[in-house]
Every structure is written in C-alpha cells, then in structure tokens.
Coordinates of C-alpha atoms in Angstrom, one line a residue:
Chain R
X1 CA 0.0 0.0 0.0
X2 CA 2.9 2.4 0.8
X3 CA 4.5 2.3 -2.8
X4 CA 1.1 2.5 -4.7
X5 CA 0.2 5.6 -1.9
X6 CA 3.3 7.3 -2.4
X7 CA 3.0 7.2 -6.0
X8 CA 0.0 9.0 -5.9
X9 CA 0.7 11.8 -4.1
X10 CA 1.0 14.8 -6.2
X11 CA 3.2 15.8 -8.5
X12 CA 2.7 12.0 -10.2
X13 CA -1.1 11.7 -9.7
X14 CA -2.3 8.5 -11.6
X15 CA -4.2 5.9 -11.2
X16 CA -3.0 2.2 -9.8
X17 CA -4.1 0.1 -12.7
X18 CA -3.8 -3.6 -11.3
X19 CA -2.6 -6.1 -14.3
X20 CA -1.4 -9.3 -12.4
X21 CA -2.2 -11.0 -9.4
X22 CA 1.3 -12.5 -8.0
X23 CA 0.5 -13.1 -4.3
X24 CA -3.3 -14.4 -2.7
X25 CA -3.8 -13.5 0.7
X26 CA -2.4 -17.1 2.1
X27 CA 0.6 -17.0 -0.2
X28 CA 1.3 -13.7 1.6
X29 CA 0.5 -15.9 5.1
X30 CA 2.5 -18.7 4.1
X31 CA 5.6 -16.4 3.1
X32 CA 5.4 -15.1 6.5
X33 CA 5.4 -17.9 8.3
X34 CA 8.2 -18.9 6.4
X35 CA 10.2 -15.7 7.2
X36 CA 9.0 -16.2 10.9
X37 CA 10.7 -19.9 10.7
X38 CA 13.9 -18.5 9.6
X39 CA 14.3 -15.4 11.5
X40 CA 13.9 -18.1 14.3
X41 CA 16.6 -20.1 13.2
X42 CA 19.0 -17.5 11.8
X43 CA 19.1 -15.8 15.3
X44 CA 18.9 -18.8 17.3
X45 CA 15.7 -18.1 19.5
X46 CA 14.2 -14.5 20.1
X47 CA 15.8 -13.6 23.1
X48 CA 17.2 -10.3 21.4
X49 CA 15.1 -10.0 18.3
X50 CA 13.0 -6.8 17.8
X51 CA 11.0 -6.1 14.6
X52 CA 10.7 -2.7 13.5
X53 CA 8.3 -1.8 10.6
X54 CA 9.0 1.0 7.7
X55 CA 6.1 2.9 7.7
X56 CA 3.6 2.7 6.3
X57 CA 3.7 -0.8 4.2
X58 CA 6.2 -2.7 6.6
X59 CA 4.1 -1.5 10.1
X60 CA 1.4 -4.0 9.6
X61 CA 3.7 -6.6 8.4
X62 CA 5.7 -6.2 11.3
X63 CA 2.7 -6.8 13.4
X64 CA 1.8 -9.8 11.8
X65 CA 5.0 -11.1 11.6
X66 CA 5.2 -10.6 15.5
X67 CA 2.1 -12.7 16.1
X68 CA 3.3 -15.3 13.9
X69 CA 6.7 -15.6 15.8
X70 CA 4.6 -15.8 19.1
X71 CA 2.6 -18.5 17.9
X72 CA 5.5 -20.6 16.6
X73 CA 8.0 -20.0 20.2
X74 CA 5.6 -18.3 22.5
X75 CA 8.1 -15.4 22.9
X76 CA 6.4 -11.8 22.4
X77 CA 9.4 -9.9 20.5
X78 CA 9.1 -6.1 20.7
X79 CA 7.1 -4.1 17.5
X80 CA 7.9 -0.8 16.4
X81 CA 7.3 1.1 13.1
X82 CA 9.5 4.1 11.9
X83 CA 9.2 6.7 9.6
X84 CA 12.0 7.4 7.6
X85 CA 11.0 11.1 5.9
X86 CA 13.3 13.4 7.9
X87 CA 16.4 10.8 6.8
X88 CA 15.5 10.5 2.9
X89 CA 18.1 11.8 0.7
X90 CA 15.5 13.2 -1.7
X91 CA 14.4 16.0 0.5
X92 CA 13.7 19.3 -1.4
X93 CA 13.5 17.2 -4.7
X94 CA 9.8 16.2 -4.3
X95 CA 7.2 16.3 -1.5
X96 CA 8.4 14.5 1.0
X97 CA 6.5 14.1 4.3
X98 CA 6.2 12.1 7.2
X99 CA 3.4 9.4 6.8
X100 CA 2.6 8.4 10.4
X101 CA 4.4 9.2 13.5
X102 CA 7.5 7.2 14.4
X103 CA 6.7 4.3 17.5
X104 CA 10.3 2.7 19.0
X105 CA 9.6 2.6 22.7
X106 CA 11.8 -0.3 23.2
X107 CA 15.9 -0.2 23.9
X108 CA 17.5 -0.3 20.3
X109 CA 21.1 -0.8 21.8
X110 CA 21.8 -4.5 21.9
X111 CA 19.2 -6.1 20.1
X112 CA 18.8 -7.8 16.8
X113 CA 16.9 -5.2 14.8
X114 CA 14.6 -6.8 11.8
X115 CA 13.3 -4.4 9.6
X116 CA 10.4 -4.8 7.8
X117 CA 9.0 -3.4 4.3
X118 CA 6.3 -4.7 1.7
X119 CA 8.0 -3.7 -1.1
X120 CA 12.7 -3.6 -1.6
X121 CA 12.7 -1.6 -4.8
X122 CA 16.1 1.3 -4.9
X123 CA 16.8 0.3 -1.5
X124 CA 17.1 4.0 -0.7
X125 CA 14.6 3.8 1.8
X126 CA 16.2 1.1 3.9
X127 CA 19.4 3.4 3.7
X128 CA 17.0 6.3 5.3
X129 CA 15.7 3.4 7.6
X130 CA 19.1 2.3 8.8
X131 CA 20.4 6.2 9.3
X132 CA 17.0 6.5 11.8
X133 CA 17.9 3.4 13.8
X134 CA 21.0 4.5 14.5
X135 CA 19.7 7.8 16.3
X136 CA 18.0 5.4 18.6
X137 CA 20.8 3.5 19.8
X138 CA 23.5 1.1 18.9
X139 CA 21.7 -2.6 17.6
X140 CA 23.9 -5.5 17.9
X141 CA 22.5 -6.5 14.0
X142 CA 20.3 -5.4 11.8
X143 CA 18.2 -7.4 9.3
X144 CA 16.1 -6.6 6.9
X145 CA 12.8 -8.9 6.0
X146 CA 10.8 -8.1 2.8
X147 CA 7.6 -9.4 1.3
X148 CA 8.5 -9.0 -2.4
X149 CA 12.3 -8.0 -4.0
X150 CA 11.3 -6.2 -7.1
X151 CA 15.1 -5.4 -8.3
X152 CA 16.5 -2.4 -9.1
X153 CA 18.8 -1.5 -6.7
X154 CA 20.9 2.0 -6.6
X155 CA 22.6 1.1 -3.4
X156 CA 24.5 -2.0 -2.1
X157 CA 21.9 -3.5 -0.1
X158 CA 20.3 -7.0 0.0
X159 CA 17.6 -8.4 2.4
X160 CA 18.0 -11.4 4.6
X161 CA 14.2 -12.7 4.2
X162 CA 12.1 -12.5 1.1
X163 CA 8.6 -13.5 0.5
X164 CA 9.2 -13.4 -3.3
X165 CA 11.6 -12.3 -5.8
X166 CA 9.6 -10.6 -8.2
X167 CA 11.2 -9.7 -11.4
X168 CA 9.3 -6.0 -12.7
X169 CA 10.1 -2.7 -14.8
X170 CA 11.0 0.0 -13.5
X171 CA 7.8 1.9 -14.3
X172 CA 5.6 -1.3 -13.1
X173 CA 4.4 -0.7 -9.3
X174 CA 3.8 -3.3 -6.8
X175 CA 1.2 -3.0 -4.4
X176 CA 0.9 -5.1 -1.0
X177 CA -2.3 -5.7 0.8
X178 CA -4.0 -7.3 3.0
X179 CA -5.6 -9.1 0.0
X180 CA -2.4 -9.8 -1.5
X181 CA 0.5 -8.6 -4.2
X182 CA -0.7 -7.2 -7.0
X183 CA 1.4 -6.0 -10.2
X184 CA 0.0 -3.4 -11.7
X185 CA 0.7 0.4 -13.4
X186 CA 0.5 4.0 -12.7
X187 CA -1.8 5.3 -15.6
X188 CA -2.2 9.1 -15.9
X189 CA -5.9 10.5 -15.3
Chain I
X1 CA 4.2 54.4 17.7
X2 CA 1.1 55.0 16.0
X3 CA -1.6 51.9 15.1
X4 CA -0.2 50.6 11.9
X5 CA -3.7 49.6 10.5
X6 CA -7.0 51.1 10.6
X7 CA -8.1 47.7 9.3
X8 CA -7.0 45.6 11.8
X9 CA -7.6 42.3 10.3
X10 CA -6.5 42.6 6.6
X11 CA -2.7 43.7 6.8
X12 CA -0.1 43.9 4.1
X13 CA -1.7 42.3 1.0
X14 CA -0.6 38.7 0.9
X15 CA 2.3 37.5 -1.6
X16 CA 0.2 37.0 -4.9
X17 CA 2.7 33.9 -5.5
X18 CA 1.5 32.0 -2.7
X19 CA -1.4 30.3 -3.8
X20 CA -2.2 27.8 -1.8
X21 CA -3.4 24.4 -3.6
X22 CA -3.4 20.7 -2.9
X23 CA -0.2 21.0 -0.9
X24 CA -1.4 24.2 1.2
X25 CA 1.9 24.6 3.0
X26 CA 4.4 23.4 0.3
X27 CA 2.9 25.7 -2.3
X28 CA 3.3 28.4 0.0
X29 CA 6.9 29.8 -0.4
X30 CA 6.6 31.9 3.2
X31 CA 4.5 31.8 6.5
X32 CA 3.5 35.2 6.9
X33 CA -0.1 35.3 8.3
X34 CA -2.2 32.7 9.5
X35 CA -4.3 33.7 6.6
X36 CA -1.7 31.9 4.0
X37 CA -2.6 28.2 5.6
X38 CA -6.0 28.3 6.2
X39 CA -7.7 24.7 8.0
X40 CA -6.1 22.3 5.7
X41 CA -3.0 24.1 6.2
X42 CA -3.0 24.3 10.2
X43 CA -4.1 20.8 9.9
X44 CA -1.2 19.7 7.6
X45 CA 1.5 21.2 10.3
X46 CA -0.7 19.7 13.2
X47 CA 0.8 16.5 11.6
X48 CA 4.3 16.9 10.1
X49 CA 4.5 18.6 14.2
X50 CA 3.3 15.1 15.8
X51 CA 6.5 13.3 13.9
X52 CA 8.6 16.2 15.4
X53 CA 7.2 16.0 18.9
X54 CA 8.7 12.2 18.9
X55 CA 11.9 13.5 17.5
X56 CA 11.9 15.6 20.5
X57 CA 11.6 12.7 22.6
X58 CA 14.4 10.7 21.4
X59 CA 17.9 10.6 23.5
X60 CA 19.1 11.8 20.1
X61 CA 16.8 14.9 19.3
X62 CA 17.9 15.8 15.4
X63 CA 17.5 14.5 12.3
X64 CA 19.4 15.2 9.2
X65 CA 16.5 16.4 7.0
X66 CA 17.3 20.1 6.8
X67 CA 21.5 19.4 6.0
X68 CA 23.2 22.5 4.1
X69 CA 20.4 24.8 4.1
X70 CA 21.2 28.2 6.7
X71 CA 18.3 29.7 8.3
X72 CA 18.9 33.4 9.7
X73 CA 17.2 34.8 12.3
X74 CA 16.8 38.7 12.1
X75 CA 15.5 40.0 15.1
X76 CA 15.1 43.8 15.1
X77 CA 13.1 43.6 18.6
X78 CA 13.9 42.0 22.2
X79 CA 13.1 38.4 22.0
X80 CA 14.2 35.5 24.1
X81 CA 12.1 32.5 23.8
X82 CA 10.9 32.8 20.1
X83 CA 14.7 33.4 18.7
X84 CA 15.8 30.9 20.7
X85 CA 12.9 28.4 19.9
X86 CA 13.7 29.1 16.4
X87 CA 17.4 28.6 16.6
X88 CA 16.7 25.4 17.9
X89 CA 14.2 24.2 15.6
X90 CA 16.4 25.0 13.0
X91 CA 19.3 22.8 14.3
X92 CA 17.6 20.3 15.3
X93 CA 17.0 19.6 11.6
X94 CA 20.5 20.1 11.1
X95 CA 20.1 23.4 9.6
X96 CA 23.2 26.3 10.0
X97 CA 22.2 29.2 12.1
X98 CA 23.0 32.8 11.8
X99 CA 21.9 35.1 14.4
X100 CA 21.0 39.1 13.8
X101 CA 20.2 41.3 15.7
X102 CA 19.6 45.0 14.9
X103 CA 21.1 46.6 18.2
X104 CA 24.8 45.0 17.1
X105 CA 24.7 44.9 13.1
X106 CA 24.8 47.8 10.7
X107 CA 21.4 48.8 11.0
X108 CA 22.5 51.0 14.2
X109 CA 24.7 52.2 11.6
X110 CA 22.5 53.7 9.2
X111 CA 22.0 50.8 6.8
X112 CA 19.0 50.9 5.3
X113 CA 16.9 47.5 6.1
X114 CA 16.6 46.7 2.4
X115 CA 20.4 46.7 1.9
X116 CA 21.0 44.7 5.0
X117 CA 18.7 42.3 4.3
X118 CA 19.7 41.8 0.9
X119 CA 23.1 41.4 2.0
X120 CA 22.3 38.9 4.1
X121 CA 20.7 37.6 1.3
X122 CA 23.5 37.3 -1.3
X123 CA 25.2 34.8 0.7
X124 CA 22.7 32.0 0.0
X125 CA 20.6 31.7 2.9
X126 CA 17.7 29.9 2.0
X127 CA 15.1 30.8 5.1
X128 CA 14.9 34.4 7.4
X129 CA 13.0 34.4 10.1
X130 CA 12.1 38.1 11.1
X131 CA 10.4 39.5 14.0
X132 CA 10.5 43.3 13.5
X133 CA 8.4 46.3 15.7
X134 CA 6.5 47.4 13.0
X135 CA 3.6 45.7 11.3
X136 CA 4.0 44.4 7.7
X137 CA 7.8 44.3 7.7
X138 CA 8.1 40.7 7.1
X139 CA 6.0 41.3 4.1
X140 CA 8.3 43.9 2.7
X141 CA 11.4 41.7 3.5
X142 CA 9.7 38.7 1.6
X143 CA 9.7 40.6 -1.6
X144 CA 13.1 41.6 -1.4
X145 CA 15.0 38.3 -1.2
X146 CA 15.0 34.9 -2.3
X147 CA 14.6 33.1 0.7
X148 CA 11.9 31.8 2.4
X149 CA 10.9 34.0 5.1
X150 CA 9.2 33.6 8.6
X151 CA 7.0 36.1 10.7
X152 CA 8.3 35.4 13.8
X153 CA 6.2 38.3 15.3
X154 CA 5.2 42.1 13.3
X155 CA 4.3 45.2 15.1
X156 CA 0.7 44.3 16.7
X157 CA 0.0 42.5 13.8
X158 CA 0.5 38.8 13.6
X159 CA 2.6 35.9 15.0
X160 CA 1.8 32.8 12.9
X161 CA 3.9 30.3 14.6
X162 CA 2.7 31.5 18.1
X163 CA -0.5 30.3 17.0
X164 CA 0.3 27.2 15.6
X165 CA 1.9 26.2 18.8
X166 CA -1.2 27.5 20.5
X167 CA -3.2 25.4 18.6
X168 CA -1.4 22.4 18.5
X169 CA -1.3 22.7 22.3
X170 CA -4.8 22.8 22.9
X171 CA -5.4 20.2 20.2
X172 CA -2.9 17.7 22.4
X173 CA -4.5 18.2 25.8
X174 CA -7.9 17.5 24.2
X175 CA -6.7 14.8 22.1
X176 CA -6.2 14.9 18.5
X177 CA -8.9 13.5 17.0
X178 CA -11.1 16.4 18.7
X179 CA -10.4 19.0 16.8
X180 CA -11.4 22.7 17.6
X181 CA -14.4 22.2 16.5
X182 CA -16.9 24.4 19.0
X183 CA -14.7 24.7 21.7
X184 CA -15.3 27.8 23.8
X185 CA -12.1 30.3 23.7
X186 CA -11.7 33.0 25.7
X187 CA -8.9 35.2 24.8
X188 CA -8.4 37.9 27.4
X189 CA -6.7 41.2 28.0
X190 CA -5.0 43.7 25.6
X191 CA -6.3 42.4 22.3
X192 CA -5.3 46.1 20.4
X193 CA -1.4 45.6 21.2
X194 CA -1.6 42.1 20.7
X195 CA -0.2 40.2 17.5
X196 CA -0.7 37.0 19.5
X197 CA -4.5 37.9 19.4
X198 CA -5.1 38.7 15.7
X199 CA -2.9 35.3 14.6
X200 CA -4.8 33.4 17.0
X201 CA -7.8 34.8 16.5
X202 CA -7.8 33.4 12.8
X203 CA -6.6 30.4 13.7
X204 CA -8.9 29.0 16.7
X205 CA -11.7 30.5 14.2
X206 CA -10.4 28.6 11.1
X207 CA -10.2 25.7 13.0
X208 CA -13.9 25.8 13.9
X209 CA -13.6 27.3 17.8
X210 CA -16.0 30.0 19.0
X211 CA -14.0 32.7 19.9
X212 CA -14.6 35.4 22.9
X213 CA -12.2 38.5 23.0
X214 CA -12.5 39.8 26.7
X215 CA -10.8 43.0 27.3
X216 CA -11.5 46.7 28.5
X217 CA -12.8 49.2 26.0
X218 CA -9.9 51.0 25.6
X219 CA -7.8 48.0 25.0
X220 CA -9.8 46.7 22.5
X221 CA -8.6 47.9 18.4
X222 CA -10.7 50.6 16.8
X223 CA -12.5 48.4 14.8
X224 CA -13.2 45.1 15.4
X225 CA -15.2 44.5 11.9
X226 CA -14.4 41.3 10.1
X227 CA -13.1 39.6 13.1
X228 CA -14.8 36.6 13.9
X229 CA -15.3 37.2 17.0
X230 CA -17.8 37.6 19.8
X231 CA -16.7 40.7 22.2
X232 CA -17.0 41.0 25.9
X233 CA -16.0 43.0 29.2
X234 CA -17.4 40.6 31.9
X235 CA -14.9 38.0 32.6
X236 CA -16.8 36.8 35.0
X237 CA -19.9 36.0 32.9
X238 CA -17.4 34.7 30.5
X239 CA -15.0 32.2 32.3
X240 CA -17.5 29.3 33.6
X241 CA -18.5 29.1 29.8
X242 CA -14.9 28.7 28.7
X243 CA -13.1 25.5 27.4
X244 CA -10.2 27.3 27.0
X245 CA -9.1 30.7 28.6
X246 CA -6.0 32.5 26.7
X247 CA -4.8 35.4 28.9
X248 CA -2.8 38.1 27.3
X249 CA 0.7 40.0 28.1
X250 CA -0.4 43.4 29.8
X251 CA 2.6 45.8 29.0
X252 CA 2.9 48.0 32.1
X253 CA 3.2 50.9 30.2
X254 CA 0.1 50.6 29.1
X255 CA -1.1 52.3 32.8
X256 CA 1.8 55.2 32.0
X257 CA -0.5 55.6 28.8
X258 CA -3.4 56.1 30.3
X259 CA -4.7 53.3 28.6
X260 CA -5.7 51.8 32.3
X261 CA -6.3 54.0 35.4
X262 CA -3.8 51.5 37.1
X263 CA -2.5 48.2 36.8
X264 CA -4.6 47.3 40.1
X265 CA -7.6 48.1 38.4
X266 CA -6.8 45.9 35.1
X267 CA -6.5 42.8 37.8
X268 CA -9.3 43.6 39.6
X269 CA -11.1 43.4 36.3
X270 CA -9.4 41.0 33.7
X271 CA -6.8 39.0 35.8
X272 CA -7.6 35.2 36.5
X273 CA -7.4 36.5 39.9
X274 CA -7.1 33.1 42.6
X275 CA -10.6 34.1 43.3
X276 CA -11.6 33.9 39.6
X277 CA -10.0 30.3 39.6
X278 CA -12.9 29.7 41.3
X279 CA -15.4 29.8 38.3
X280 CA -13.4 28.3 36.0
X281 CA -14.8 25.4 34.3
X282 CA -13.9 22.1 35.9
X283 CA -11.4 20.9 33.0
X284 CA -10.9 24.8 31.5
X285 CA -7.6 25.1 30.1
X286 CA -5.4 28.2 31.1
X287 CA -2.8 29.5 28.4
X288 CA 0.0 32.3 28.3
X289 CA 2.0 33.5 25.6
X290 CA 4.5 34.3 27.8
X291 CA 6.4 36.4 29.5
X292 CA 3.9 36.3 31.9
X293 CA 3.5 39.2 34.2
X294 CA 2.3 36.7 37.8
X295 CA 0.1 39.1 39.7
X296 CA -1.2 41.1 37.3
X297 CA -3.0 38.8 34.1
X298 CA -2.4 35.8 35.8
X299 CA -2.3 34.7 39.6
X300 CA 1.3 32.8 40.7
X301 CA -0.5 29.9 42.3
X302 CA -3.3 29.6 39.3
X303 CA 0.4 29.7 36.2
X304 CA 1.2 26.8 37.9
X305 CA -1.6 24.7 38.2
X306 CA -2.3 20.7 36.3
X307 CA -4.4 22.2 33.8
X308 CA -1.8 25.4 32.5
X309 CA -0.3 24.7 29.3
X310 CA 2.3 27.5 30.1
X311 CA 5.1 25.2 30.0
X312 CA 3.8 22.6 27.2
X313 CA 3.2 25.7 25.0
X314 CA 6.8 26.6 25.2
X315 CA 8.3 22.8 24.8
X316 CA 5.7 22.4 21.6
X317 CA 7.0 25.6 20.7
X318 CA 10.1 23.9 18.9
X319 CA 8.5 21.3 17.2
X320 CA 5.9 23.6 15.8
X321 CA 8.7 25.6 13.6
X322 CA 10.7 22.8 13.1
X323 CA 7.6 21.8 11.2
X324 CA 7.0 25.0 10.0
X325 CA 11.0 25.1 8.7
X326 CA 10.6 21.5 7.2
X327 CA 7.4 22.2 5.5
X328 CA 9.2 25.1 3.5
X329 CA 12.7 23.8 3.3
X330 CA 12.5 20.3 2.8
X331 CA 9.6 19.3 1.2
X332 CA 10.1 20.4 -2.4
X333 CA 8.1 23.7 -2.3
X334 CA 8.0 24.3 -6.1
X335 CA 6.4 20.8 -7.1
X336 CA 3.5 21.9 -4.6
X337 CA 0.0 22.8 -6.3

C-alpha cells in the first residue's frame, strides 16, 4: 500500500491500474510464516530480536510477523514502526512528508533489529531506515525482511528474508495488501 | 508608535505567488499570516509537528533532513524564547544558524533594512525568520529576497507560529482526534497591542472554535469589523463558559499611557485572579504566551496549576517551527500545487 500511496501523491497523480495478481492473501501468510521460521533459526531463538516496521507498508507486516513468531515459540518480540522522511536523501527534490508518526519505545542498543518493508525496490529507503535506527541506539544487527524483492537497486543493499523475488520494470508498481501482491501500473488521469 | 492599520484584520496584502493548492503549505513559499494556511494548512502542520514531537523525545533529538540549508534569524526587537525556539528548531533539523540582531549589526549604523537584508541575502541563505516592531515588515522583507521568510512576530500584527503552537497545544491536551471544532475560547486582556491575538484569532476560528475576546474598551482595536469574534467585558460571565481561557501579556506601560487608570484596576477586572479560579470550568484550560506578568494577568498559584499549558506551550513551541521550517525547506516547495 505504501508504494502504490506514495506514487499517488501529487506531482505524479495517476491511477493504480492492477494487471497481475502475484500473491493471494495465504501465499502472503504462508511467506510469513516462512520468514518467521527463519528469522527463528537465523538468530537462534528471540531472546534479542526486535521487529521494527517501515512505515507505512512494513508497520502491519511487522505486526503480523510478531504474532506469527509468538505462535511458533511463545516469545512476544518487541514491534515498532518508523518513519524514515526526515532521513531520505531526496528532500527538497519532491514532496516528501512524514506518513505516520515514528513508534520505538523499546531499547534499540543491543538487540537484533529486523526491519520490515512490503515492497525492496532502490533500496534508498532502507538506507534512510538504517540512518534513523542508529539515532535510537546502537543494535547489535540489523536485518532486513521483505515481502516482495522487485530489483533495481541503486545502493549496495540486500535483504536477509524474502517472501518473493519478483522480477518488474522500472515503471511497473507493486502493491501489497491485505488481500495480496498485486502488479500493476500507474496510468495518468 | 502610532496603530499601523486602521483595518485591523486585513494587513499587508498577501504575496500574490503563494497560492495555496493541494499542498497548502508546500505551495506556499513563506509563513507570513495565518491567513496563508488556512484549516487544511493548520491541519497539515498539526501533523508533520506530531513526527517532530517524537523527534523531540528521542535521547538523540535531530535529524538530518534540513543538512546545508542556513536559516537566519533577524530579530530587530527583544526576543528570548521565540529566537531561541527558532534557533533550535532549526538545528535540530541540522540546519546552520545565523543570528542578527539590529542593536549589534549595521542597521545601528544607518543601513537601510533593504540593503542589510539583501546582503544577508547574497550569501545563499535559504530561510529568514524576522520579527521586527512594526507591522507588515516581514511582508516587505519577503519581496526583497529569495529566501523563504518567517514572521516570527510584526508590530501588533500577527505571530503565525505562536498560533500554531497555541493550537497544537490545545489540540494535544484535548486529544487529537477532537479537533477545535466548537470549543469555547476566551482570549483575554490587551487584544489592540496584541499580535498574538489577531494570529490566533484566525486560527482558533479557522479551526472551527467559537471565539470570545475579553478586554477593557480602551484595550480593544478601533474596529473590530471582520473579526470573527464575539466581544466581551465581563470576565466573570465569561470564564464558567470557557473551554479554553488565553490570557494576554499586559505591558505595564500601558497604565503610563493612560490606557488603564492603574495596573490594580486591570486585575481587579481582567486577571484570572485566585478568586476567579474559582469559576473556572472544571477541565478549563489556562494559556500564556508568555512572559507572563504573575500578579497582574495571571495569579502565581493559578500559572502553575495541572491544567496550565504554560510550559507545554513553550516545549511544543520547537517542534511547531521545526515543522513549520521543514514544511518550507525540505519538502520540495516548487512541485506543490
């Protein structure tokens, strides 16, 4: 929802035209529970893990994600979301402001930070992400879980978890839901 | 000083340039009146402020957005906590600071306030934030340089970010979701000096507030037309009906001017008095612009009291123009609208 919503906001109004269905609702599910398995695994146990989502796409996620890591090792791990607006390096280029207020009210310093997005496209944003953590405190790792890997990237960055790799133009856009992944493009109105 | 409008509410004409659109803060290139934002536009910096109030709370309080770009303030009056709110704001967003102020710079040598402020311009500032003594300055200074500027207080005219603050404040203490809509404002004491009054006064009413102005005759303006605005001089009959009571700065001089028979008297008959306390409304609000004159508009015991948002106006105070500064440095002002 976060890609599709930024891409609406002015100056590139345009419709979402949906063309392709590439994730249903459980396939989304499914990839997270998948993700939740190896997060488990990778860290051995929860006992530091935190999950931070990007807002506004990754928040949810990283909600859902949470309750599915309870379910599988009864450990609640900490969620919060951040908004990365203030740290994007395409300030005074376009519009850029904040989409919902930042949440962290956990100790950063020590943990194992997972950060969560729908959609890993430039990876600019996850830059922007990682530059906020860091004004929280010191985590031991960072991580980076994504439901789909579209390509593309401008900077060297590569997540640890990925619902699906997703092969797109540049000018597609890819829209997560709670219904599912959806492939679609921006048509002008 | 003589009033610098007969029209109290209208001012210097606004900046034909801003034309505020989809993007009612972006599009506008400089916050000069209250007028320029409008409801959408208050609303819009209600929210970018929330992000910045959680900035505010971090152990590490700045964020990188504003990098390379110098804001100057140029203060040509006495000022303490609105420079140095400002300056703050401004690095906080990791802006560079420049300080002016008139008593030490080339204006007490004869400069002319065009040339200083165009000089000041020439060296690539990109936002001014003035506060001058007379009214419409900040209008003049706007079309004279490139930057983006800031009323950070005119004459008796306005003082836009004041009133944000104001209104964010209230909006925070009656949770956010509220709104303004038909709360009860009183706003009390020397409304004809006061530029806190006028920018407040069109914000609470854009916002949807019913706004009381509660003051002695002689400290009301000449004319009052076009201000939304229902006028009274029984504070008293006003204050159990009040959501929200906003007491006023009374400059002492205003007794030497014969404005007032004494500064007694104005207590006795528009200070929130410990007695007067008494009939405020059980979850009433008290608010101060500051510097507050204890004893006279307000009582000591009442300025410190759960429900005075003295202190919370001042701490939102910095997020507010942090907003205000990332709203028209950051966010790509010439895509807006």
């Amino acid at each position: 929802m976060a890609e599709r919503e930024r891409y609406l906001t002015p100056p590139r109004r345009g419709v979402f035209v949906a063309r392709a269905q590439v994730m249903t609702a459980s396939d989304v599910r499914r990839a997270l529970t998948r993700i939740a398995h190896e997060v488990i695994e990778r860290n051995r146990g929860l006992e530091r893990v935190a999950l931070i989502g990007l807002q506004t796409g990754g928040a949810p996620l990283a909600r859902r994600l949470a309750a599915i890591l309870e379910e599988i090792d009864g450990t609640a791990v900490p969620v919060g979301s951040v908004d990365v607006a203030f740290y994007r390096d395409d300030i005074g280029l376009r519009p850029v402001l904040p989409e919902a207020v930042t949440s962290i009210d956990f100790e950063v310093s020590g943990r194992v930070v997972v950060l969560v997005d729908d959609v890993l496209f430039t990876g600019r944003t996850v830059r922007a992400a990682l530059n906020a953590l860091n004004d929280y405190g010191r985590a031991q790792a960072v991580q980076l879980a994504v439901m789909v890997d579209r390509g593309h990237r401008e900077l060297p960055i590569r997540p640890d978890y990925v619902g699906k790799n997703l092969p797109t133009r540049r000018d597609e856009l890819v829209d997560v839901s709670e219904e599912g992944v959806v492939l679609g493009d921006l048509v002008a109105r | 000083m003589s009033d610098p409008m007969s029209d109290p509410m209208s001012g210097p004409a606004a900046d034909p340039a801003a034309d505020p659109g989809g993007w009612p803060v972006t599009a506008t290139r400089h916050l000069l009146s209250i007028a320029d934002l409008g409801r959408d536009g208050i609303n819009e910096v209600m929210r970018v402020t929330d992000s910045f109030v959680e900035v505010g709370r971090r152990a590490i309080p700045k964020v990188p957005a504003l990098r390379g770009k110098t804001v100057v303030s140029l203060f040509c009056e006495d000022s303490t906590r609105t420079r140095l709110s400002f300056e703050t704001a401004a690095r906080r967003l990791s802006a560079d600071t420049m300080n002016f102020s008139a008593s030490s710079s080339s204006l007490s040598k004869g400069e002319s306030l065009r040339d200083t402020v165009e000089t000041i311009d020439a060296m690539g500032v990109h936002a001014l934030v003035v506060r001058h003594f007379s009214a419409g300055v900040p209008w003049q200074v706007a079309s004279w340089v490139s930057a983006a500027v800031v009323n950070a207080g005119d004459g008796w005219h306005e003082h836009p970010t004041q009133a944000l603050l104001d209104c964010y404040t209230i909006r925070e203490s009656i949770g956010a979701d509220a709104g303004l809509e038909g709360l009860r404002i009183a706003i009390v004491g020397d409304v004809k000096h006061s530029r806190v009054a006028r920018s407040n006064v069109l914000a609470f009413s854009a916002l949807g507030a019913e706004v009381t102005i509660v003051a002695p005759p002689t400290l009301l303006p000449p004319s009052l037309a076009g201000w939304p605005v229902v006028v009274s001089n029984d504070l008293d009959g006003v204050l159990p009906k009040s959501d929200v009571v906003y007491l006023l700065r009374l400059q002492t001089e205003r007794a030497t001017e014969s404005l007032l028979p004494s500064v007694r008297e104005y207590t006795a008959g528009y200070g929130l008095t410990r007695e007067r306390g008494a009939l405020l409304a059980e979850r009433a609000l008290v608010m101060h612009p500051g510097p507050m004159n204890r004893g006279v508009e307000i009582a000591a015991e009442l300025a410190g009291l759960p429900n005075s948002l003295v202190t919370r106006q001042v701490a939102n105070g910095v997020a507010v123009r942090m907003a205000v500064l990332y709203l028209l440095l950051g966010s790509g002002a010439d895509l807006g609208a």
